[in-house]
mmCIF file of C-alpha atoms in Angstrom:
data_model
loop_
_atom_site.group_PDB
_atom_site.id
_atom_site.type_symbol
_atom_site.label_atom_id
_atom_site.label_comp_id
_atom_site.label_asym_id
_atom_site.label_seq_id
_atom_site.Cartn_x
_atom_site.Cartn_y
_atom_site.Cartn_z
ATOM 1 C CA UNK A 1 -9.007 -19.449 10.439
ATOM 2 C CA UNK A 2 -6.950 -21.231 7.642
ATOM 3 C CA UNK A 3 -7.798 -18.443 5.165
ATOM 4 C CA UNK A 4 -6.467 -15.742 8.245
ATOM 5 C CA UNK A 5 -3.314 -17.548 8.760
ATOM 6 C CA UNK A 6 -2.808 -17.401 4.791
ATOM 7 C CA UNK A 7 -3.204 -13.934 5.005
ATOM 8 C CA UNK A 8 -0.708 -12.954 7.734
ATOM 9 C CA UNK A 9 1.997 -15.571 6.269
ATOM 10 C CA UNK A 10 1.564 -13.547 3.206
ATOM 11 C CA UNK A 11 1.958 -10.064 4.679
ATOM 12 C CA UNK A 12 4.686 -11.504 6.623
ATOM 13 C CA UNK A 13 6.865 -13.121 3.407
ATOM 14 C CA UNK A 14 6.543 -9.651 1.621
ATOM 15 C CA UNK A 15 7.438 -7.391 4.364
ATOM 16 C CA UNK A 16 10.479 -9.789 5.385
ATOM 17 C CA UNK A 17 11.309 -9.953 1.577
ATOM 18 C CA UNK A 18 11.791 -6.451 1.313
ATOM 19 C CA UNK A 19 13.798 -5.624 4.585
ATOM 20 C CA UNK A 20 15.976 -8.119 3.273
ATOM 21 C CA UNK A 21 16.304 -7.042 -0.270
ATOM 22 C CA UNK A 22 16.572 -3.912 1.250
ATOM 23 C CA UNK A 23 19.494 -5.055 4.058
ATOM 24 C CA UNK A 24 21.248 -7.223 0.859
ATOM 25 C CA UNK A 25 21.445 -4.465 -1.793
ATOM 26 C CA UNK A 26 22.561 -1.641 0.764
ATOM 27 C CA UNK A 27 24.144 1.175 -1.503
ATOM 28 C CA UNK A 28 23.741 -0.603 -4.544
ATOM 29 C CA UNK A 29 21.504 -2.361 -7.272
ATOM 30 C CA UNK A 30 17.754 -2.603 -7.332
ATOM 31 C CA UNK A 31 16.738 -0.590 -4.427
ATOM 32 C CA UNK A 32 19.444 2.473 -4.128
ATOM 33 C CA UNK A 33 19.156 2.868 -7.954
ATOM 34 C CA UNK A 34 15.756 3.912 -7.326
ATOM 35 C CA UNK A 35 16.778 5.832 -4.427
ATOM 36 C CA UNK A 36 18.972 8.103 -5.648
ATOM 37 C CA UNK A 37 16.939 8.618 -9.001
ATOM 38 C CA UNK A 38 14.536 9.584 -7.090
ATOM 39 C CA UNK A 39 16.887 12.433 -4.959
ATOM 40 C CA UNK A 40 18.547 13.634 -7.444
ATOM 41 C CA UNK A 41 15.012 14.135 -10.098
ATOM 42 C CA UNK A 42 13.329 16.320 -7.029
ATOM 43 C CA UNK A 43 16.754 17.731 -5.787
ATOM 44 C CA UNK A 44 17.546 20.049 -8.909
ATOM 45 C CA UNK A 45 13.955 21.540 -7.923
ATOM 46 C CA UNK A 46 15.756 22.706 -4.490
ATOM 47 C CA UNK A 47 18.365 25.108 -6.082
ATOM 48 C CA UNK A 48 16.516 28.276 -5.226
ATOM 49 C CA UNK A 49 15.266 29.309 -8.695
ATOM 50 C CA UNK A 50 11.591 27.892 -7.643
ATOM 51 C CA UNK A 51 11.497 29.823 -4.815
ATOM 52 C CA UNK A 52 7.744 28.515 -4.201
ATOM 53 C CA UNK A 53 8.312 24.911 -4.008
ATOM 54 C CA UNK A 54 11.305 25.420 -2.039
ATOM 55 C CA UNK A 55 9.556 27.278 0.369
ATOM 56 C CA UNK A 56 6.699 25.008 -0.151
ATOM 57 C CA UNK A 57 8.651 21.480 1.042
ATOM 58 C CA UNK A 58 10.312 23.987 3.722
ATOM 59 C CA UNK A 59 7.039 24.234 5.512
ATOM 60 C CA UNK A 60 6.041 20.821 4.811
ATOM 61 C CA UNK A 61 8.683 19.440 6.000
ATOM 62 C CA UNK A 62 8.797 21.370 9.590
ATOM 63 C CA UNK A 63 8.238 19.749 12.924
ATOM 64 C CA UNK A 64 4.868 21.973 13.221
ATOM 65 C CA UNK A 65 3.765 20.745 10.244
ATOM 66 C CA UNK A 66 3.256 17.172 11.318
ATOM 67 C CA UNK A 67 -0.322 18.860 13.287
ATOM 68 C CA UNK A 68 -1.535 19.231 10.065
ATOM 69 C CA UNK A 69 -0.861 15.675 8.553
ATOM 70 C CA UNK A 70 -2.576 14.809 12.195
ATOM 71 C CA UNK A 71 -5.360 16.903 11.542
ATOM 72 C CA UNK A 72 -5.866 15.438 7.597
ATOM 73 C CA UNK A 73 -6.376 11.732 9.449
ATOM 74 C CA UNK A 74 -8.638 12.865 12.312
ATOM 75 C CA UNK A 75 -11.216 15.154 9.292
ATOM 76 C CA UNK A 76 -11.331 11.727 7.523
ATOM 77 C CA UNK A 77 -11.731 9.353 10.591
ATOM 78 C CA UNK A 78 -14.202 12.232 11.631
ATOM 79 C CA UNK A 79 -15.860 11.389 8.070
ATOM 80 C CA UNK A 80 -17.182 8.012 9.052
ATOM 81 C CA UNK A 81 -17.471 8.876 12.990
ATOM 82 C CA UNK A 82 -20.189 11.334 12.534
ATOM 83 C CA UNK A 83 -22.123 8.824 10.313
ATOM 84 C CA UNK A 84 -22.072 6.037 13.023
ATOM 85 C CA UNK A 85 -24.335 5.479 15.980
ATOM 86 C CA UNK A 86 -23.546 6.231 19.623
ATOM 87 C CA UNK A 87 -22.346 2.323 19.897
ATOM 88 C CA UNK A 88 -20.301 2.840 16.962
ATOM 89 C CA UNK A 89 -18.728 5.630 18.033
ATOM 90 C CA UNK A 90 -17.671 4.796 21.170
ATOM 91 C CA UNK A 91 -15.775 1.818 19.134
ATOM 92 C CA UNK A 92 -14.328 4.181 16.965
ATOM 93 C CA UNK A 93 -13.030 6.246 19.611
ATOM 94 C CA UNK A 94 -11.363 2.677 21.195
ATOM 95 C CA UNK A 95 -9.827 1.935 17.388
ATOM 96 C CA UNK A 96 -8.495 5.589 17.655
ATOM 97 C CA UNK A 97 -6.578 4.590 20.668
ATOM 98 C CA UNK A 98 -5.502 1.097 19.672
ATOM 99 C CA UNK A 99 -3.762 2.861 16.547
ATOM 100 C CA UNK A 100 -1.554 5.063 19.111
ATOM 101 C CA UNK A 101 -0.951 2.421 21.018
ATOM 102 C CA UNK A 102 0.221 0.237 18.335
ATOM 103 C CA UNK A 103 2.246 3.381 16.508
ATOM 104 C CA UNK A 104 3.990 3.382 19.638
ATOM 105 C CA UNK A 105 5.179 -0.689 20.134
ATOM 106 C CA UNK A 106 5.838 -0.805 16.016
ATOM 107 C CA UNK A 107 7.874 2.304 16.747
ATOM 108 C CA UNK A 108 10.045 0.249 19.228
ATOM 109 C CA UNK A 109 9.590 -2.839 17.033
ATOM 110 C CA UNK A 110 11.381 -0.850 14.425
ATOM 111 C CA UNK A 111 14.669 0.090 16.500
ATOM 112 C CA UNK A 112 15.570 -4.165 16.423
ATOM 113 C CA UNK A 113 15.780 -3.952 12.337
ATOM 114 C CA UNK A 114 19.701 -3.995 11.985
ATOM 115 C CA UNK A 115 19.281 -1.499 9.100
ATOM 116 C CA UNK A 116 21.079 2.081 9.511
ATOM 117 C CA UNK A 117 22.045 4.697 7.209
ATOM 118 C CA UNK A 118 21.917 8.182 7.111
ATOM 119 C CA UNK A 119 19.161 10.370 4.607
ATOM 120 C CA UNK A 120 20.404 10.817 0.980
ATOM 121 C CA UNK A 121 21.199 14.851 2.025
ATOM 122 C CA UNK A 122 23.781 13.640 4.258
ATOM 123 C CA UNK A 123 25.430 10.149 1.802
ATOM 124 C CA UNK A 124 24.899 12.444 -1.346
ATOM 125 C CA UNK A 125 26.801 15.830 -0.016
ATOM 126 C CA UNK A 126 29.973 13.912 0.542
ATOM 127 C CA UNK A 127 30.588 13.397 -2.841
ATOM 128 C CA UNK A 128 28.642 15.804 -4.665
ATOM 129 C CA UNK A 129 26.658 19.264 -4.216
ATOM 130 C CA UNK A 130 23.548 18.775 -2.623
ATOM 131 C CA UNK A 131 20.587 21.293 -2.480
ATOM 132 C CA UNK A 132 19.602 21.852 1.499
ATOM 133 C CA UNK A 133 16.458 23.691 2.265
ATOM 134 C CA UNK A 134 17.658 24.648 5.335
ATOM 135 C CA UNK A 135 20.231 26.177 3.915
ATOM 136 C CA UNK A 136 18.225 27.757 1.043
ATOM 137 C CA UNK A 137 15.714 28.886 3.399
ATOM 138 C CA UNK A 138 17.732 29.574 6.842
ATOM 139 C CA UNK A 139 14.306 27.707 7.498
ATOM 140 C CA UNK A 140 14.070 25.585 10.622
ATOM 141 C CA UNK A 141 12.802 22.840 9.023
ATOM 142 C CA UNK A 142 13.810 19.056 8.340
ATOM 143 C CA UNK A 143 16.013 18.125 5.206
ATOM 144 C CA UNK A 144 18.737 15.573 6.615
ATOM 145 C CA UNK A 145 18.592 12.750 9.234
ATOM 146 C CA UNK A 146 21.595 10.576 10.905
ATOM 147 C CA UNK A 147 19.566 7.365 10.853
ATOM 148 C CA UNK A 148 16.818 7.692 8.458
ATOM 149 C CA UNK A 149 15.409 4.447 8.343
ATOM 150 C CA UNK A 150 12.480 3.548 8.635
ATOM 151 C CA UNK A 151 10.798 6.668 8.116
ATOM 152 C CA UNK A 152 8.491 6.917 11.369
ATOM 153 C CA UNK A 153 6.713 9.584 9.901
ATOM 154 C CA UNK A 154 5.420 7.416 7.085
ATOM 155 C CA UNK A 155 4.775 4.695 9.045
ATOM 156 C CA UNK A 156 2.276 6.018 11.188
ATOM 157 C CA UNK A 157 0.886 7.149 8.461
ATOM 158 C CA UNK A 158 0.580 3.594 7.158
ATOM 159 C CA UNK A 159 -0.576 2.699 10.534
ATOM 160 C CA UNK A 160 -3.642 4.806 10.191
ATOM 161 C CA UNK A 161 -4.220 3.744 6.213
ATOM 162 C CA UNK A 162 -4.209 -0.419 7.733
ATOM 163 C CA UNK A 163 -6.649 0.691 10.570
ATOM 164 C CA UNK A 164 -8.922 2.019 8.194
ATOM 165 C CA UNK A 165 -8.705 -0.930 5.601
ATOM 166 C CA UNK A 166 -9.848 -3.442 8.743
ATOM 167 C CA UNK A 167 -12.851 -1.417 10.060
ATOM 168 C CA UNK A 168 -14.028 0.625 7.285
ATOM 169 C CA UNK A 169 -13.146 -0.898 3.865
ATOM 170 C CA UNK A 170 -11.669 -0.486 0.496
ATOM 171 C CA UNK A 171 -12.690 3.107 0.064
ATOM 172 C CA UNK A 172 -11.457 4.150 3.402
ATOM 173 C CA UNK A 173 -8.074 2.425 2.468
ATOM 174 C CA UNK A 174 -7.753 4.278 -0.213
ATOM 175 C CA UNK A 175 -8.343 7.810 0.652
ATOM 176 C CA UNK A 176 -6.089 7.205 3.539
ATOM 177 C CA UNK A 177 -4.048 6.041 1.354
ATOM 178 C CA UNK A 178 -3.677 9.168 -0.369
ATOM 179 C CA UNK A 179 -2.890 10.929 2.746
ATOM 180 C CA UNK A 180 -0.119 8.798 3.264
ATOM 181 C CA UNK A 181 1.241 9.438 0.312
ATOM 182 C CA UNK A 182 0.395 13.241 0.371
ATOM 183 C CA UNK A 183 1.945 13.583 3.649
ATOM 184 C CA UNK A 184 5.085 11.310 3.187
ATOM 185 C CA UNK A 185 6.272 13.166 0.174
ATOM 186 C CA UNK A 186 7.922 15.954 1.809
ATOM 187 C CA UNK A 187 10.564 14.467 3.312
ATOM 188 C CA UNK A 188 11.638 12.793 0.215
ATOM 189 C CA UNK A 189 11.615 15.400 -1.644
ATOM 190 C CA UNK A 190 13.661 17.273 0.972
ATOM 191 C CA UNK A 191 16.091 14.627 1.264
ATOM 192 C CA UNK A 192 15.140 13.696 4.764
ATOM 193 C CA UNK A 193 14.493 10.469 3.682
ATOM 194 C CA UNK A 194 15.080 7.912 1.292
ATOM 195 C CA UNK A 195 12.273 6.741 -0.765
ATOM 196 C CA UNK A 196 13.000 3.202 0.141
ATOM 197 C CA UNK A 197 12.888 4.480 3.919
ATOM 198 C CA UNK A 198 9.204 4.788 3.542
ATOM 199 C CA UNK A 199 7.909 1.838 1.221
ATOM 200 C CA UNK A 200 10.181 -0.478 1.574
ATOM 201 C CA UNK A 201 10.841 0.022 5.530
ATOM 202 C CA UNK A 202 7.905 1.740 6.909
ATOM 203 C CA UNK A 203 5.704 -0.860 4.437
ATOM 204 C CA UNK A 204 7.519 -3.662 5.856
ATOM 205 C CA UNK A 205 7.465 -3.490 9.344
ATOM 206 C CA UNK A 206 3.713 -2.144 9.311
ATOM 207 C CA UNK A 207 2.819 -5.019 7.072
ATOM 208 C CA UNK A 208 4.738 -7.104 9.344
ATOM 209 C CA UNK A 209 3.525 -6.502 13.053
ATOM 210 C CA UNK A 210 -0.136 -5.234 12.022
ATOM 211 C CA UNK A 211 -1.058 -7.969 10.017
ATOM 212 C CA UNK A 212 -0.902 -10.222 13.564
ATOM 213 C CA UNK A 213 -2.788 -7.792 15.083
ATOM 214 C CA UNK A 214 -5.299 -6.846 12.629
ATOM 215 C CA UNK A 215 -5.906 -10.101 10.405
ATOM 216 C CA UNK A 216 -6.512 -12.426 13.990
ATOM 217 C CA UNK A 217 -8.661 -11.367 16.984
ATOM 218 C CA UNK A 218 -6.662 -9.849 19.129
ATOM 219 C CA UNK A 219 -7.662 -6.200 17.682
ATOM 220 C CA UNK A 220 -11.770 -6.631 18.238
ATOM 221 C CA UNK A 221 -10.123 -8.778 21.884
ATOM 222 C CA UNK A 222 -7.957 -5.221 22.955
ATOM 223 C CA UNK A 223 -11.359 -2.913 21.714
ATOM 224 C CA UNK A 224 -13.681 -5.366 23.931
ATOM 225 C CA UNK A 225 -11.411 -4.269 26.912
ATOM 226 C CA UNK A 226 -10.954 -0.985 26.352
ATOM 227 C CA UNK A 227 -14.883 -0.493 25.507
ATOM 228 C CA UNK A 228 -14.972 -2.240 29.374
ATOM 229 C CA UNK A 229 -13.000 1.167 30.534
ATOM 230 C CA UNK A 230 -14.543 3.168 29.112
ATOM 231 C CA UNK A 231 -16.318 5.740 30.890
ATOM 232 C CA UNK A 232 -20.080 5.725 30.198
ATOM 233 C CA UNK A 233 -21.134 9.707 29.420
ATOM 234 C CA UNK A 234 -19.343 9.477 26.040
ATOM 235 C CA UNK A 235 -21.498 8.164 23.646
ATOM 236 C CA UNK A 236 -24.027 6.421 26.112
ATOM 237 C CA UNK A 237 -26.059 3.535 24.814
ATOM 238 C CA UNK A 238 -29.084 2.745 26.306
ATOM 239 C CA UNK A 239 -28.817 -0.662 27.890
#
């Protein structure tokens, strides 16, 4: 239990330390430098004369787009499902759940951070031409945001990646991992978000509220009770 408690004061000292280097250097230093290196480098991609990868982070970046970032999590939660037995699987289907539930309270967990700024499209075009895809691209798609932190789409993402690491290992951790990252890229690259938006806030506030939910009991408590509701014909065991 002392090794646990370790663990979550850890994960709870670096995701406070980087909301608040994050809140302290607000629009300058460490953290925006980054930020805006990071615009600007994948920015001068967005002026039209790649007309493949702007079209590419156009359709990436739409609202329809987010099924298939959906879909890339369930074919690799679907990975290890099929390998398990009916027991198992019911489980799985109960961690499945307990990852929308919990996307949903960090979601509202997230709206108390006293951090708000608009995306980098928005901060950078007052002072400077900025490439919009939406513009480029009279595309419906996503490429500025009023209050862009944190990024929710990355941190359900990162949801996902922690669930993975606490039932299913290392390896599982790390090819979710890459999903996040796949999938999370977009909007940075459109400008929708800042890269600190992601891993600094998204990071932060996942490492934050899951690590008291996944490092102590109450996880395997909250999949006990939902294995209790759960009706019988999927995945019967024999008893």
């Amino acid at each position: 239990m002392k090794k646990k408690l370790t663990q979550i004061l850890l994960w709870n000292v670096f995701g406070i330390v980087l909301l608040f280097s994050q809140y302290y250097t607000y629009r300058q230093g460490f953290w925006f430098n980054i930020d805006s290196d990071v615009f600007h480098y994948f920015n001068q991609f967005l002026d039209g004369s790649h007309q493949g990868f702007l079209y590419l982070i156009a359709i990436t970046n739409h609202r329809s787009f987010d099924i298939v970032s959906f879909l890339a999590m369930a074919l690799l939660y679907f990975c290890y499902f099929h390998k398990q037995n009916n027991a198992n699987k019911r489980r799985m289907i109960v961690i499945g759940l307990m990852m929308l539930i919990m996307a949903v309270c960090i979601k509202q967990w997230g709206r108390f951070i006293p951090i708000a700024h608009e995306s980098p499209t928005l901060y950078f075009e007052q002072f400077e031409p900025v490439n919009r895809i939406s513009k480029l691209t009279h595309f419906g798609t996503k490429d500025a945001s009023g209050d862009s932190f944190p990024g929710d789409h990355g941190m359900m993402l990162m949801i996902f990646a922690a669930f993975m690491w606490r039932y299913f290992g290392l390896k599982a951790f790390i090819q979710s991992a890459i999903v996040v990252v796949i999938f999370s890229a977009p909007r940075i690259i459109a400008g929708a978000h800042w890269f600190t938006d992601v891993y600094v806030g998204s990071l932060a506030i996942t490492s934050i509220v899951l690590s008291w939910f996944l490092i102590t009991p109450a996880s395997d408590y909250l999949a006990n009770v939902l294995l209790r509701f759960m009706p019988k014909r999927f995945f019967n065991t024999p008893s």
